Short mmCIF file of C-alpha atoms in Angstrom, two decimals:
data_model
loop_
_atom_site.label_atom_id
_atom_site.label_comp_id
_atom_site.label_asym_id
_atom_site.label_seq_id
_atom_site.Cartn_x
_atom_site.Cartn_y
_atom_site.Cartn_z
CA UNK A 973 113.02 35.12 92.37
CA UNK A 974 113.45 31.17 93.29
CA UNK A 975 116.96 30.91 91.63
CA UNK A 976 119.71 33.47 92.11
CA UNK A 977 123.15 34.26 92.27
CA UNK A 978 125.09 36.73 94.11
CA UNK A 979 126.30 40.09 91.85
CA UNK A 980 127.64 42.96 93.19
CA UNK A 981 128.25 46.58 92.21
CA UNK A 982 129.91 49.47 93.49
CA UNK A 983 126.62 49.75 96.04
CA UNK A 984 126.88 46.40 97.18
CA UNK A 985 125.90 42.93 96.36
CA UNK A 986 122.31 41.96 95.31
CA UNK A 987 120.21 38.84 94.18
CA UNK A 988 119.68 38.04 90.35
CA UNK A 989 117.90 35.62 88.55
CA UNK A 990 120.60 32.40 87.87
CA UNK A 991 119.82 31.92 83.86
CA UNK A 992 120.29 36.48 83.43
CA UNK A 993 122.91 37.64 81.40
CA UNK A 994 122.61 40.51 83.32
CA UNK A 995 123.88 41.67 86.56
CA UNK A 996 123.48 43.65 89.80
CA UNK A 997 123.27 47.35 88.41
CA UNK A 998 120.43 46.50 85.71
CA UNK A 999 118.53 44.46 88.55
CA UNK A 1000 118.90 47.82 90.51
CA UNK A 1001 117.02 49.21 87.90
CA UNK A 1002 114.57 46.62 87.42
CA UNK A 1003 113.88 47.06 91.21
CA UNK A 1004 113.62 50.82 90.87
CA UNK A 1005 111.33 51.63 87.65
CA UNK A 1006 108.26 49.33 87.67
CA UNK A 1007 106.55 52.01 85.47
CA UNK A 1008 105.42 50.99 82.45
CA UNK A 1009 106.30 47.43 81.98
CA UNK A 1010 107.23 48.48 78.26
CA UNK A 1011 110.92 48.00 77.33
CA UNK A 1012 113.35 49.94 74.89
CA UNK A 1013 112.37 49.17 71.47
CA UNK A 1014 114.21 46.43 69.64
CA UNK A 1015 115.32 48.54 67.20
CA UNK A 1016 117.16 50.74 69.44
CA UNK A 1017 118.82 47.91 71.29
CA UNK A 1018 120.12 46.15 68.29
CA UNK A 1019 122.02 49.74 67.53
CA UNK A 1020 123.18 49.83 71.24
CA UNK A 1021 124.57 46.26 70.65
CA UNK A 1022 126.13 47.80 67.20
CA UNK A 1023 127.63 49.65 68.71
CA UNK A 1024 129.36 48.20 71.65
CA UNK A 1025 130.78 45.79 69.37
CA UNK A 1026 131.89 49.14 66.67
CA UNK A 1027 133.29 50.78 70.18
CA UNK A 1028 135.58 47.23 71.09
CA UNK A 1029 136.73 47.16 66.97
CA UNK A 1030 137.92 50.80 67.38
CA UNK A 1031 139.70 50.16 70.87
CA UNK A 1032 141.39 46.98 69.30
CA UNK A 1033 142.27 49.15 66.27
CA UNK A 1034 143.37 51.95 69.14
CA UNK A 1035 145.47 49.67 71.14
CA UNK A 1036 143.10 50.78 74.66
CA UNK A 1037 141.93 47.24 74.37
CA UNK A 1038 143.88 44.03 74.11
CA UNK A 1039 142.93 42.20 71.14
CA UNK A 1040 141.48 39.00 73.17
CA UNK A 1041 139.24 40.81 74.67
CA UNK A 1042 138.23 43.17 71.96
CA UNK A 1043 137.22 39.88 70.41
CA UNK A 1044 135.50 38.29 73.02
CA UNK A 1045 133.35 41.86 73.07
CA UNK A 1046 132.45 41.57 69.78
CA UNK A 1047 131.71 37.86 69.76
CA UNK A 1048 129.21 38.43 72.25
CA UNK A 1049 127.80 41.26 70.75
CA UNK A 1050 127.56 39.22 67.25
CA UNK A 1051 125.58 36.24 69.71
CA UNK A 1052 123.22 38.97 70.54
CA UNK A 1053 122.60 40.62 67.08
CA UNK A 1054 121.82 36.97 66.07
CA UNK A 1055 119.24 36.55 69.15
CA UNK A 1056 115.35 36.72 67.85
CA UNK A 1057 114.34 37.51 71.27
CA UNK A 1058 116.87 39.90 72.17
CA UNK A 1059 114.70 42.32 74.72
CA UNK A 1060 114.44 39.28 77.08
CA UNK A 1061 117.90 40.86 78.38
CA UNK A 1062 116.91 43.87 78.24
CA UNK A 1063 114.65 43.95 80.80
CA UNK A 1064 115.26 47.99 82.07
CA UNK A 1065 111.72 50.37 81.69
CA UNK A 1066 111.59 52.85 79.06
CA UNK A 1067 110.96 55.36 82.04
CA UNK A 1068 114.14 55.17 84.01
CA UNK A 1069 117.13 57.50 84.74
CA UNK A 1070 117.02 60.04 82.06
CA UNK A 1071 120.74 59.73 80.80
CA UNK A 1072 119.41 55.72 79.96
CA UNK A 1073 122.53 54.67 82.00
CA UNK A 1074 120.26 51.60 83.19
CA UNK A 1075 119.72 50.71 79.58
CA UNK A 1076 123.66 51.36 78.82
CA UNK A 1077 124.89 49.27 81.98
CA UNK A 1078 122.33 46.52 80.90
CA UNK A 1079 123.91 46.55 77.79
CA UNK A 1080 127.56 46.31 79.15
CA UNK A 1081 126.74 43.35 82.00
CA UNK A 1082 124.67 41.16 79.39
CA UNK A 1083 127.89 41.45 76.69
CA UNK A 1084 130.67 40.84 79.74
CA UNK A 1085 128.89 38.01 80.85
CA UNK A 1086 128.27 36.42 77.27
CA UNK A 1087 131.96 37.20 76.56
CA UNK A 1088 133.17 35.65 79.26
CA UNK A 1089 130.78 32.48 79.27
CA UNK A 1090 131.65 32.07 75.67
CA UNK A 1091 135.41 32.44 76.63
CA UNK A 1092 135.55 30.33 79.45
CA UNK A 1093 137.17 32.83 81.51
CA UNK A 1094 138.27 33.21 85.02
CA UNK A 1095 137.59 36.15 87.39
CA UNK A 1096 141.00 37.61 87.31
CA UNK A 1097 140.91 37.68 83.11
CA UNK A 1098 137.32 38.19 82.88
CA UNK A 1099 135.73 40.75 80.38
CA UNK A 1100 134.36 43.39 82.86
CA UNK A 1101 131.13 45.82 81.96
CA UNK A 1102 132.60 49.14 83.00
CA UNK A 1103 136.26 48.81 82.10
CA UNK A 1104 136.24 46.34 79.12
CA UNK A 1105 132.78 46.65 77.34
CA UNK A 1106 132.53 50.48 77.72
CA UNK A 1107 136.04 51.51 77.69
CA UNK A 1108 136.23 54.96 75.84
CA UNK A 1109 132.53 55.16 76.51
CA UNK A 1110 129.93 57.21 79.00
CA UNK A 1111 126.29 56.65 78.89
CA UNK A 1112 125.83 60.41 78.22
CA UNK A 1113 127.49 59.97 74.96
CA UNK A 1114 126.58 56.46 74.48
CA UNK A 1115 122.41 56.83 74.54
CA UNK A 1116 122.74 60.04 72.03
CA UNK A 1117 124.69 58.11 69.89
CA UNK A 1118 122.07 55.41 69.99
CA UNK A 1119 119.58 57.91 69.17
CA UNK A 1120 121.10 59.60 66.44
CA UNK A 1121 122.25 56.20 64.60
CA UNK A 1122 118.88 53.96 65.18
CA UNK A 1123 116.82 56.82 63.66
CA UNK A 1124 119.17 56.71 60.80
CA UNK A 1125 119.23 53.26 60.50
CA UNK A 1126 115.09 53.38 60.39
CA UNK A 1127 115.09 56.31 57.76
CA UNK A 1128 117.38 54.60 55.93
CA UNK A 1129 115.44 51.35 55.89
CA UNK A 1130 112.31 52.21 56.11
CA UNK A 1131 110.63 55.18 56.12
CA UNK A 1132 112.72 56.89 53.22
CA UNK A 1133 111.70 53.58 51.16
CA UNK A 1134 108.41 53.48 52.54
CA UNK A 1135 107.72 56.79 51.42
CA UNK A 1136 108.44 56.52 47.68
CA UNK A 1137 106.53 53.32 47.52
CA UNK A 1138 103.44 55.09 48.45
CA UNK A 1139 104.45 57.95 46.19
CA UNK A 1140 105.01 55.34 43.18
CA UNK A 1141 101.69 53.85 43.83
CA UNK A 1142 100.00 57.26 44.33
CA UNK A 1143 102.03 58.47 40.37
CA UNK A 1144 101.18 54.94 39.24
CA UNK A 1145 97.28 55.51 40.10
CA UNK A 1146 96.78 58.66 38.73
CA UNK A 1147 97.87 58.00 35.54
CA UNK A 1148 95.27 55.39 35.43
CA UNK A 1149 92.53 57.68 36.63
CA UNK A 1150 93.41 60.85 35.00
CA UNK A 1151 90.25 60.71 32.36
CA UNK A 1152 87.87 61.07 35.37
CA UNK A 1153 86.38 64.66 35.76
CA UNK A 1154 85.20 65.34 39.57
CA UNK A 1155 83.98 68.34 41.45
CA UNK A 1156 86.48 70.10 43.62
CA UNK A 1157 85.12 71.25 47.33
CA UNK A 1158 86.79 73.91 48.99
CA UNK A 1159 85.27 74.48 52.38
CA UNK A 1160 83.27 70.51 52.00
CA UNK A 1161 81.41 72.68 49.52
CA UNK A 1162 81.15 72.07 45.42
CA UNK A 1163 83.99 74.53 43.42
CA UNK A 1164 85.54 74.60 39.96
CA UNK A 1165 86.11 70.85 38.55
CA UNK A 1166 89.09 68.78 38.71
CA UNK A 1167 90.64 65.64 37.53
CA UNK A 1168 91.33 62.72 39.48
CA UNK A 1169 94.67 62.69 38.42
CA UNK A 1170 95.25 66.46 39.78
CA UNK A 1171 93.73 65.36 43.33
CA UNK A 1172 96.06 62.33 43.44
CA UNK A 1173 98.66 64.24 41.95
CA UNK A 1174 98.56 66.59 45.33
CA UNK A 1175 99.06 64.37 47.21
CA UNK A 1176 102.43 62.80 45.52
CA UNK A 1177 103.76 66.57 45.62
CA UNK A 1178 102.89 66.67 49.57
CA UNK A 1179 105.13 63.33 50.06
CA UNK A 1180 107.83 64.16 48.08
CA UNK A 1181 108.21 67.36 49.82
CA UNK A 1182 107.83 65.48 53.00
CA UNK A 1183 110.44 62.90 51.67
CA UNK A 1184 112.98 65.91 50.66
CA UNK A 1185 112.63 67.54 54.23
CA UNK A 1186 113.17 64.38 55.90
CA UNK A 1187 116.39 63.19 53.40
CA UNK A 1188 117.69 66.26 54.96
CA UNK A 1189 118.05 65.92 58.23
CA UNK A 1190 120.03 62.57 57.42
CA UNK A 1191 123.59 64.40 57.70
CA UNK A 1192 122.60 65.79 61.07
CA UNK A 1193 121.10 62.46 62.21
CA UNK A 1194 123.63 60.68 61.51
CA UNK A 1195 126.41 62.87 63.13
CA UNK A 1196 127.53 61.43 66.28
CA UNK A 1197 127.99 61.89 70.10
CA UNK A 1198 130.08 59.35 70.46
CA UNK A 1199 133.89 59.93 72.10
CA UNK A 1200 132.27 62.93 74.25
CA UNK A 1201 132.00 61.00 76.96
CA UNK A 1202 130.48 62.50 80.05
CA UNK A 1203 130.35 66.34 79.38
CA UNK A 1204 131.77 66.25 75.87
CA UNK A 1205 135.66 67.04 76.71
CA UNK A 1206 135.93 62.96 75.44
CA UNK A 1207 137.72 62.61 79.19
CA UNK A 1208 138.81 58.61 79.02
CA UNK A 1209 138.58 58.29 75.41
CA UNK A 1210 141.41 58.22 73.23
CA UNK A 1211 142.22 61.00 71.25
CA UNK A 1212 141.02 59.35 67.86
CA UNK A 1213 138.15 57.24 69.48
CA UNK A 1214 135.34 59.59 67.76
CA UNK A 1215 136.72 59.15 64.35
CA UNK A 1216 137.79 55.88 64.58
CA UNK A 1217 134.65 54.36 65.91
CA UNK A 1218 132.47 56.78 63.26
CA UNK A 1219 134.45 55.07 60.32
CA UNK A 1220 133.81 51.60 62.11
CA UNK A 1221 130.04 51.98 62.50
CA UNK A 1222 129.38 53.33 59.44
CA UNK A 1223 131.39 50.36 58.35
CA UNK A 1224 129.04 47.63 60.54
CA UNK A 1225 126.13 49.24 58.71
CA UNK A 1226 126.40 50.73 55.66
CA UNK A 1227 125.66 54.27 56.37
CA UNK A 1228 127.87 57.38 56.27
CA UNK A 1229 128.36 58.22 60.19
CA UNK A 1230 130.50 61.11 61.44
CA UNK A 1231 131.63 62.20 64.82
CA UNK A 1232 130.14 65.61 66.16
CA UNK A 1233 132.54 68.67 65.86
CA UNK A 1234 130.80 69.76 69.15
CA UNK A 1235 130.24 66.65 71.31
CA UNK A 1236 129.11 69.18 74.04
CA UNK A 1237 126.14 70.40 72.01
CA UNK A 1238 125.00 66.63 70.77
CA UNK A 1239 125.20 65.69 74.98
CA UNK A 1240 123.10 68.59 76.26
CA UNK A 1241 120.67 68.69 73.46
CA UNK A 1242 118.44 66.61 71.69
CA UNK A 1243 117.78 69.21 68.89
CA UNK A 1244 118.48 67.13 65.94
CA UNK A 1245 115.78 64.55 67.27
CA UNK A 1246 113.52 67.30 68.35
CA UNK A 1247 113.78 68.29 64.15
CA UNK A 1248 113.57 64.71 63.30
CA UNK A 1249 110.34 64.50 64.96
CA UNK A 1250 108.91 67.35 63.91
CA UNK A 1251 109.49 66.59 60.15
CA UNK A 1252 107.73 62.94 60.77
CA UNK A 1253 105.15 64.79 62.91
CA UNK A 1254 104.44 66.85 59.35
CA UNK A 1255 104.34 63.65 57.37
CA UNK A 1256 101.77 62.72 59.79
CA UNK A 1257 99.62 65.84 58.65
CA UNK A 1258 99.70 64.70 55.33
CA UNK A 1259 99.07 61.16 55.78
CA UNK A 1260 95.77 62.21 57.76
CA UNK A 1261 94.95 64.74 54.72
CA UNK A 1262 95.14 61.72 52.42
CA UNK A 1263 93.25 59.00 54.34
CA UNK A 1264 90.48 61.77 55.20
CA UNK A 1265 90.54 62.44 51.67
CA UNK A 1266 89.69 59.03 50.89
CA UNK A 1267 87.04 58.80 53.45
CA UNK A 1268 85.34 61.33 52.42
CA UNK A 1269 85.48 60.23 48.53
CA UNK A 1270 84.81 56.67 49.92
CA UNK A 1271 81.77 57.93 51.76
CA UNK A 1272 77.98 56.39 51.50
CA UNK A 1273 77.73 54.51 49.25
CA UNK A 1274 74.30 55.96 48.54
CA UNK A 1275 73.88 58.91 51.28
CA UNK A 1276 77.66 60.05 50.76
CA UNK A 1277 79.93 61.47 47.87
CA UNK A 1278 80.52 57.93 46.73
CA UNK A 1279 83.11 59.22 44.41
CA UNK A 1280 85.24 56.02 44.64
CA UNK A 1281 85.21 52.29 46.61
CA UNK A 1282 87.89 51.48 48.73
CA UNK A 1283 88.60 47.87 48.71
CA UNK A 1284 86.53 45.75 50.88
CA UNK A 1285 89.12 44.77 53.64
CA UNK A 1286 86.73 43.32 56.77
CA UNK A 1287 82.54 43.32 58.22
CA UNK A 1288 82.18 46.97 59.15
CA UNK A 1289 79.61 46.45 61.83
CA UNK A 1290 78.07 43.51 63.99
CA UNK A 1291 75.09 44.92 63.87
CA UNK A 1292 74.24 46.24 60.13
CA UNK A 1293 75.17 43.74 57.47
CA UNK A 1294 76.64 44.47 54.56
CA UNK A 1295 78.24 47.76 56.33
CA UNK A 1296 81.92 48.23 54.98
CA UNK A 1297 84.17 50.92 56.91
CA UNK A 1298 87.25 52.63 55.23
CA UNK A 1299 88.96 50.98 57.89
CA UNK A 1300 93.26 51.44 56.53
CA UNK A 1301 92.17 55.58 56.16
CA UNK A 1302 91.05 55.30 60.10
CA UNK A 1303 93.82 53.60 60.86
CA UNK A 1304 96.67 55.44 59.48
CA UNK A 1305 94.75 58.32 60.79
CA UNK A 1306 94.92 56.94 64.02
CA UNK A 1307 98.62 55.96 63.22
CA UNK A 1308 98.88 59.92 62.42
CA UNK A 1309 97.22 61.50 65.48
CA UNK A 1310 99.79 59.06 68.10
CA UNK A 1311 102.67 60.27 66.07
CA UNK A 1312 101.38 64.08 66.59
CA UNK A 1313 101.15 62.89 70.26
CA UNK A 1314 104.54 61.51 70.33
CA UNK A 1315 106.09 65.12 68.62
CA UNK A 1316 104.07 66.47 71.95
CA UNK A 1317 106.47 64.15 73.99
CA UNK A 1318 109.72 64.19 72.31
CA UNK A 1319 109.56 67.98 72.06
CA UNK A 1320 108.93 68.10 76.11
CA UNK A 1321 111.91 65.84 76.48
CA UNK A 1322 114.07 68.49 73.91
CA UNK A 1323 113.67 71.12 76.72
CA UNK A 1324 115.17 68.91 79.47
CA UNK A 1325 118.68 69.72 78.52
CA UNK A 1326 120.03 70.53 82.10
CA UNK A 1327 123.41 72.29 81.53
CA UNK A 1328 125.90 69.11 79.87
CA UNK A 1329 123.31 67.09 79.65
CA UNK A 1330 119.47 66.23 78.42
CA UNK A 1331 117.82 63.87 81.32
CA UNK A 1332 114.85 62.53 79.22
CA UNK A 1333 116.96 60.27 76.67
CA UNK A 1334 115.06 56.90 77.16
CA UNK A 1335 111.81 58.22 76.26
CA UNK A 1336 112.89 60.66 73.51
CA UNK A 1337 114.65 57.49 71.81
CA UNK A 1338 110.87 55.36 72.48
CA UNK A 1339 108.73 57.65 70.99
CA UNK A 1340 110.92 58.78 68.31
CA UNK A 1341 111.27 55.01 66.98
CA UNK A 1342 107.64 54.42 67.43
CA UNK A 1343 106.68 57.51 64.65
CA UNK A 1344 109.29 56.22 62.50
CA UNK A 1345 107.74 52.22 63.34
CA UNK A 1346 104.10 53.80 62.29
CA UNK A 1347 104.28 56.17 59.65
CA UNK A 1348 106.53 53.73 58.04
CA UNK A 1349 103.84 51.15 58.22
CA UNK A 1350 101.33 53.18 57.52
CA UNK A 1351 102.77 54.64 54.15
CA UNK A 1352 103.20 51.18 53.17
CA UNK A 1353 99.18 49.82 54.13
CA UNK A 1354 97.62 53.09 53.17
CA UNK A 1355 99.67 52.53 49.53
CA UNK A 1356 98.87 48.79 49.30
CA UNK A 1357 95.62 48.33 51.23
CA UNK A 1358 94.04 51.80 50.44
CA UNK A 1359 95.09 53.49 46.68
CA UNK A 1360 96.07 51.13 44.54
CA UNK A 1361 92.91 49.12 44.58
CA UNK A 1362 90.18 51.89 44.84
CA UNK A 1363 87.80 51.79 41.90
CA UNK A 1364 86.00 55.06 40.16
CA UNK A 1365 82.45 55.26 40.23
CA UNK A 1366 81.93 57.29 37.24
CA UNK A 1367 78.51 57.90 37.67
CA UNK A 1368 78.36 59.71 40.32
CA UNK A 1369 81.16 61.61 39.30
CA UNK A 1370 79.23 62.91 36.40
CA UNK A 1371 75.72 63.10 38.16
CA UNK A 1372 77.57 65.64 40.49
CA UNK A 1373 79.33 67.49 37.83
CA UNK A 1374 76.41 67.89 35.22
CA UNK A 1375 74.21 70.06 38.54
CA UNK A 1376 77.28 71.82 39.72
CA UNK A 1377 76.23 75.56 39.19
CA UNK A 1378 79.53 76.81 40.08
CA UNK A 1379 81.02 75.69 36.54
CA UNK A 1380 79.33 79.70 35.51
CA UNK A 1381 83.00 80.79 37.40
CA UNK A 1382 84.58 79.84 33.71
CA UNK A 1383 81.62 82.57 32.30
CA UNK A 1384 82.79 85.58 34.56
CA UNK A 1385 85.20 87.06 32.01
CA UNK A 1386 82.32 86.83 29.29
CA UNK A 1387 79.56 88.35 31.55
CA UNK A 1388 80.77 89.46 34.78
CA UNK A 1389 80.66 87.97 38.58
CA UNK A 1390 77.45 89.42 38.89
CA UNK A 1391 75.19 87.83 36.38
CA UNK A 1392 77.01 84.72 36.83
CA UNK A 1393 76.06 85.08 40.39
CA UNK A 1394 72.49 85.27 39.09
CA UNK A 1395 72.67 82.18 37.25
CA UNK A 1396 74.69 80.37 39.77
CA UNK A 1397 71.10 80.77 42.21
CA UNK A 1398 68.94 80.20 39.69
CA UNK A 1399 70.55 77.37 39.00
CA UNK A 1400 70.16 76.22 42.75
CA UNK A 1401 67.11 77.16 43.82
CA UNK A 1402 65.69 75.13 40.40
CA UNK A 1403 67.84 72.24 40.03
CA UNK A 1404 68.72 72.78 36.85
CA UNK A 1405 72.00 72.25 34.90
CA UNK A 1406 73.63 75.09 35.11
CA UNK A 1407 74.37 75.70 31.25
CA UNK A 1408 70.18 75.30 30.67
CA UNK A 1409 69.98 78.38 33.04
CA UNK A 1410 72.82 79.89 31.03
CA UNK A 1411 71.33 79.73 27.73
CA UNK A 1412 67.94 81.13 29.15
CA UNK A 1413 69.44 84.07 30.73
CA UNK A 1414 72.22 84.87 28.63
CA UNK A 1415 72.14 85.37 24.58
CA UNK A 1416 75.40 83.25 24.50
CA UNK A 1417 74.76 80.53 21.93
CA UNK A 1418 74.58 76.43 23.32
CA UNK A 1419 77.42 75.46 21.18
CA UNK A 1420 79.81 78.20 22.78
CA UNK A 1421 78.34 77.71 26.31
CA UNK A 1422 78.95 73.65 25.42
CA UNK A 1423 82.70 74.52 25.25
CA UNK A 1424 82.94 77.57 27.93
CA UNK A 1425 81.52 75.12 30.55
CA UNK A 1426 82.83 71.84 29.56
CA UNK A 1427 84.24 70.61 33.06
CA UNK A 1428 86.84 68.23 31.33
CA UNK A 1429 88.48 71.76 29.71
CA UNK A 1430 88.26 73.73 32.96
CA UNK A 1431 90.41 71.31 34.85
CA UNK A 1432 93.56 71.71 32.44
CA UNK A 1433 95.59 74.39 33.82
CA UNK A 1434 95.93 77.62 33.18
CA UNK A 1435 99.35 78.69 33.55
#
């Protein structure tokens, strides 16, 4: 560093850069955690900033703050919500102290300082970090609370919506596909016709499920830490900071916040996260089922199923021309398999709960935003890039369907499993159609094995 100033903290005095907002305890950190070079997500600090400036509306409201500098808090925070390129002051590694004090003292220097540059103040009236800009506040109840109300914010914006828009596209494209007649594989191997419509139709059932599970963990999500403080008694806080700054939040952004009846349990634990990821890790699963689905439907053209064509998107080699790759069902599978990885993570931070308090905050809040970040994305591309422009290759559909001996299953009440059987291996081992074998080794008549074995009849269901 070329250009500094002098800060000091309760450890001393220490050199920062001139032009940082922040000061000498988050250039401690920067000093100390040169581990990843990868800094909170943006997300998450435009919540933290939220809700500084909801924690100086409820202190005004309170009386624990004077009103001047309750609004010099919250016109600093409003400078910073209004900043494109916010994380340049928050500089603090994702891996750092595991309480994210760092990240919650950044947050309190960067807002003192713009408060009190914007306010033209002098050191003995100036907005200070610890007793101004988190007054009411510990970083063990601030970082939860940061948590708890970015994922909400993220559900609420975009993965709940993203969600149904793949699920509308998914309803919307099997209504258009629903006269096409396909072979159903159990095991990779041919079984007992279906519709397209049914297939896709599976898949809308596994989101919406998905979407249901994940709608409810909202309430728990979005109940709050906040006015805990440092173990949960709220020691520092006013009585009616939890409430009041709940109400003001939810205010500041639209969604229904409430303050934990057990602070202790939401500062210890990170259970409602661990459940958070674990219902995104799920949607994961299903996302992967679908875009493996499609790859496998998508596959050939000539030496594969070649049931459908994905839309040409990109060159699929740089060697073979001509070569296109399903490449939005790779990568929303890829997409999938991190956000598995992450669940791995997030559910090794849930154990770290050390008596009042869980010491792997930072991370849990990283990769939890990141799932949310990619299977909201990828709900969205696999929707728009992947289903709703696939064509039907009808031909092979039917080529497939005509040979497919196991359409004899609908003859088992008729003749039993065991002749079917028969005819089933005949069928194989000659490559014949399957109702030609039927009509040799049966005395069933054409016209009634015509309508026993007509795949398009098989497929409606039977309950």
């Amino acid at each position: 560093m070329t250009n500094t100033r002098t800060e000091s903290d309760s450890m001393g005095e220490l050199e920062v850069p001139s032009d940082a907002l922040y000061g000498a305890q988050t250039q401690r950190a920067i000093n100390n955690f040169p581990l990843s070079g990868e800094r909170m997500p943006l997300t998450f600090l435009r919540t933290l900033v939220t809700i500084k400036k909801a924690a100086a509306l409820a202190n005004k409201k309170l009386e624990t703050l004077d009103a001047e500098t309750a609004d010099a808090i919250q016109q600093a925070c409003d400078t910073l919500l209004d900043e494109p390129e916010l994380q340049q002051h928050f500089p603090v590694d994702v891996f750092q102290t595991g309480s994210g004090t760092s990240t919650n003292m950044n947050a309190n220097e960067v807002i003192a300082n713009l408060a009190n540059q914007q306010q033209g103040k002098r050191e003995g009236e100036a907005v200070h970090p610890n007793d101004h800009v988190n007054n009411g506040q510990s970083s063990n109840d601030v970082i939860p609370t940061t948590i708890h109300a970015s994922a909400a914010i993220e559900l609420t914006e975009s993965l709940i919506p993203a969600i149904t828009k793949l699920i509308d596209i998914i309803d919307t494209k099997a209504s258009s596909v629903s006269d096409y007649c396909k072979t159903g594989r159990t095991h990779l191997m041919d079984a007992m016709p279906v519709r397209m419509d049914q297939s896709l139709g599976a898949w809308s059932a596994q989101l919406s499920q998905q979407r249901k599970t994940i709608k409810s963990l909202q309430p728990a999500i979005q109940t709050l830490a906040q006015g805990g403080t440092a173990v949960g008694t709220g020691v520092n806080a006013h009585p009616d900071f939890a409430a009041t700054f709940a109400s003001t939040l939810s205010e500041l952004t639209g969604i229904a916040f409430t303050p934990a009846d057990n602070c202790f349990a939401l500062i210890s634990s990170q259970d409602t996260a661990v459940t958070l990821s674990g219902a995104i890790k799920s949607l994961a699963v299903t996302l992967m089922k679908i875009s493996n689905d499609l790859r496998w439907m998508n596959s050939g053209p000539l030496a594969g199923l070649g049931e459908v064509s994905l839309p040409a998107l990109q060159p699929g080699s740089s060697i073979m021309p001509g070569k296109v790759n399903p490449v939005i069902p790779e990568a929303v599978a890829m997409a999938s398999a991190q956000v598995m990885g992450n669940d791995a993570a997030i559910t090794v931070g849930g154990q770290s709960g050390n008596f009042e308090l869980n010491v792997m905050l930072p991370m849990i809040a990283d990769n939890l935003l990141s799932s949310i970040k990619l299977i909201s994305n990828s709900c969205v591309l696999l929707g728009e890039q992947a289903i709703k422009g696939f064509t039907v290759n009808q031909e092979n559909l039917e080529k497939a369907l005509a040979k497919n001996p196991i359409l004899v299953t609908a003859l088992n009440p008729i003749i039993g499993y065991a002749k079917a059987a028969e005819i089933a291996k005949k069928a194989y081992k000659d490559k014949m159609p399957v109702i030609d074998v039927a009509e040799a080794m049966t005395d069933l008549p054409r016209s009634e094995l015509e309508s026993l074995l007509d795949p398009k009849k098989l497929t409606e269901t039977q309950r």
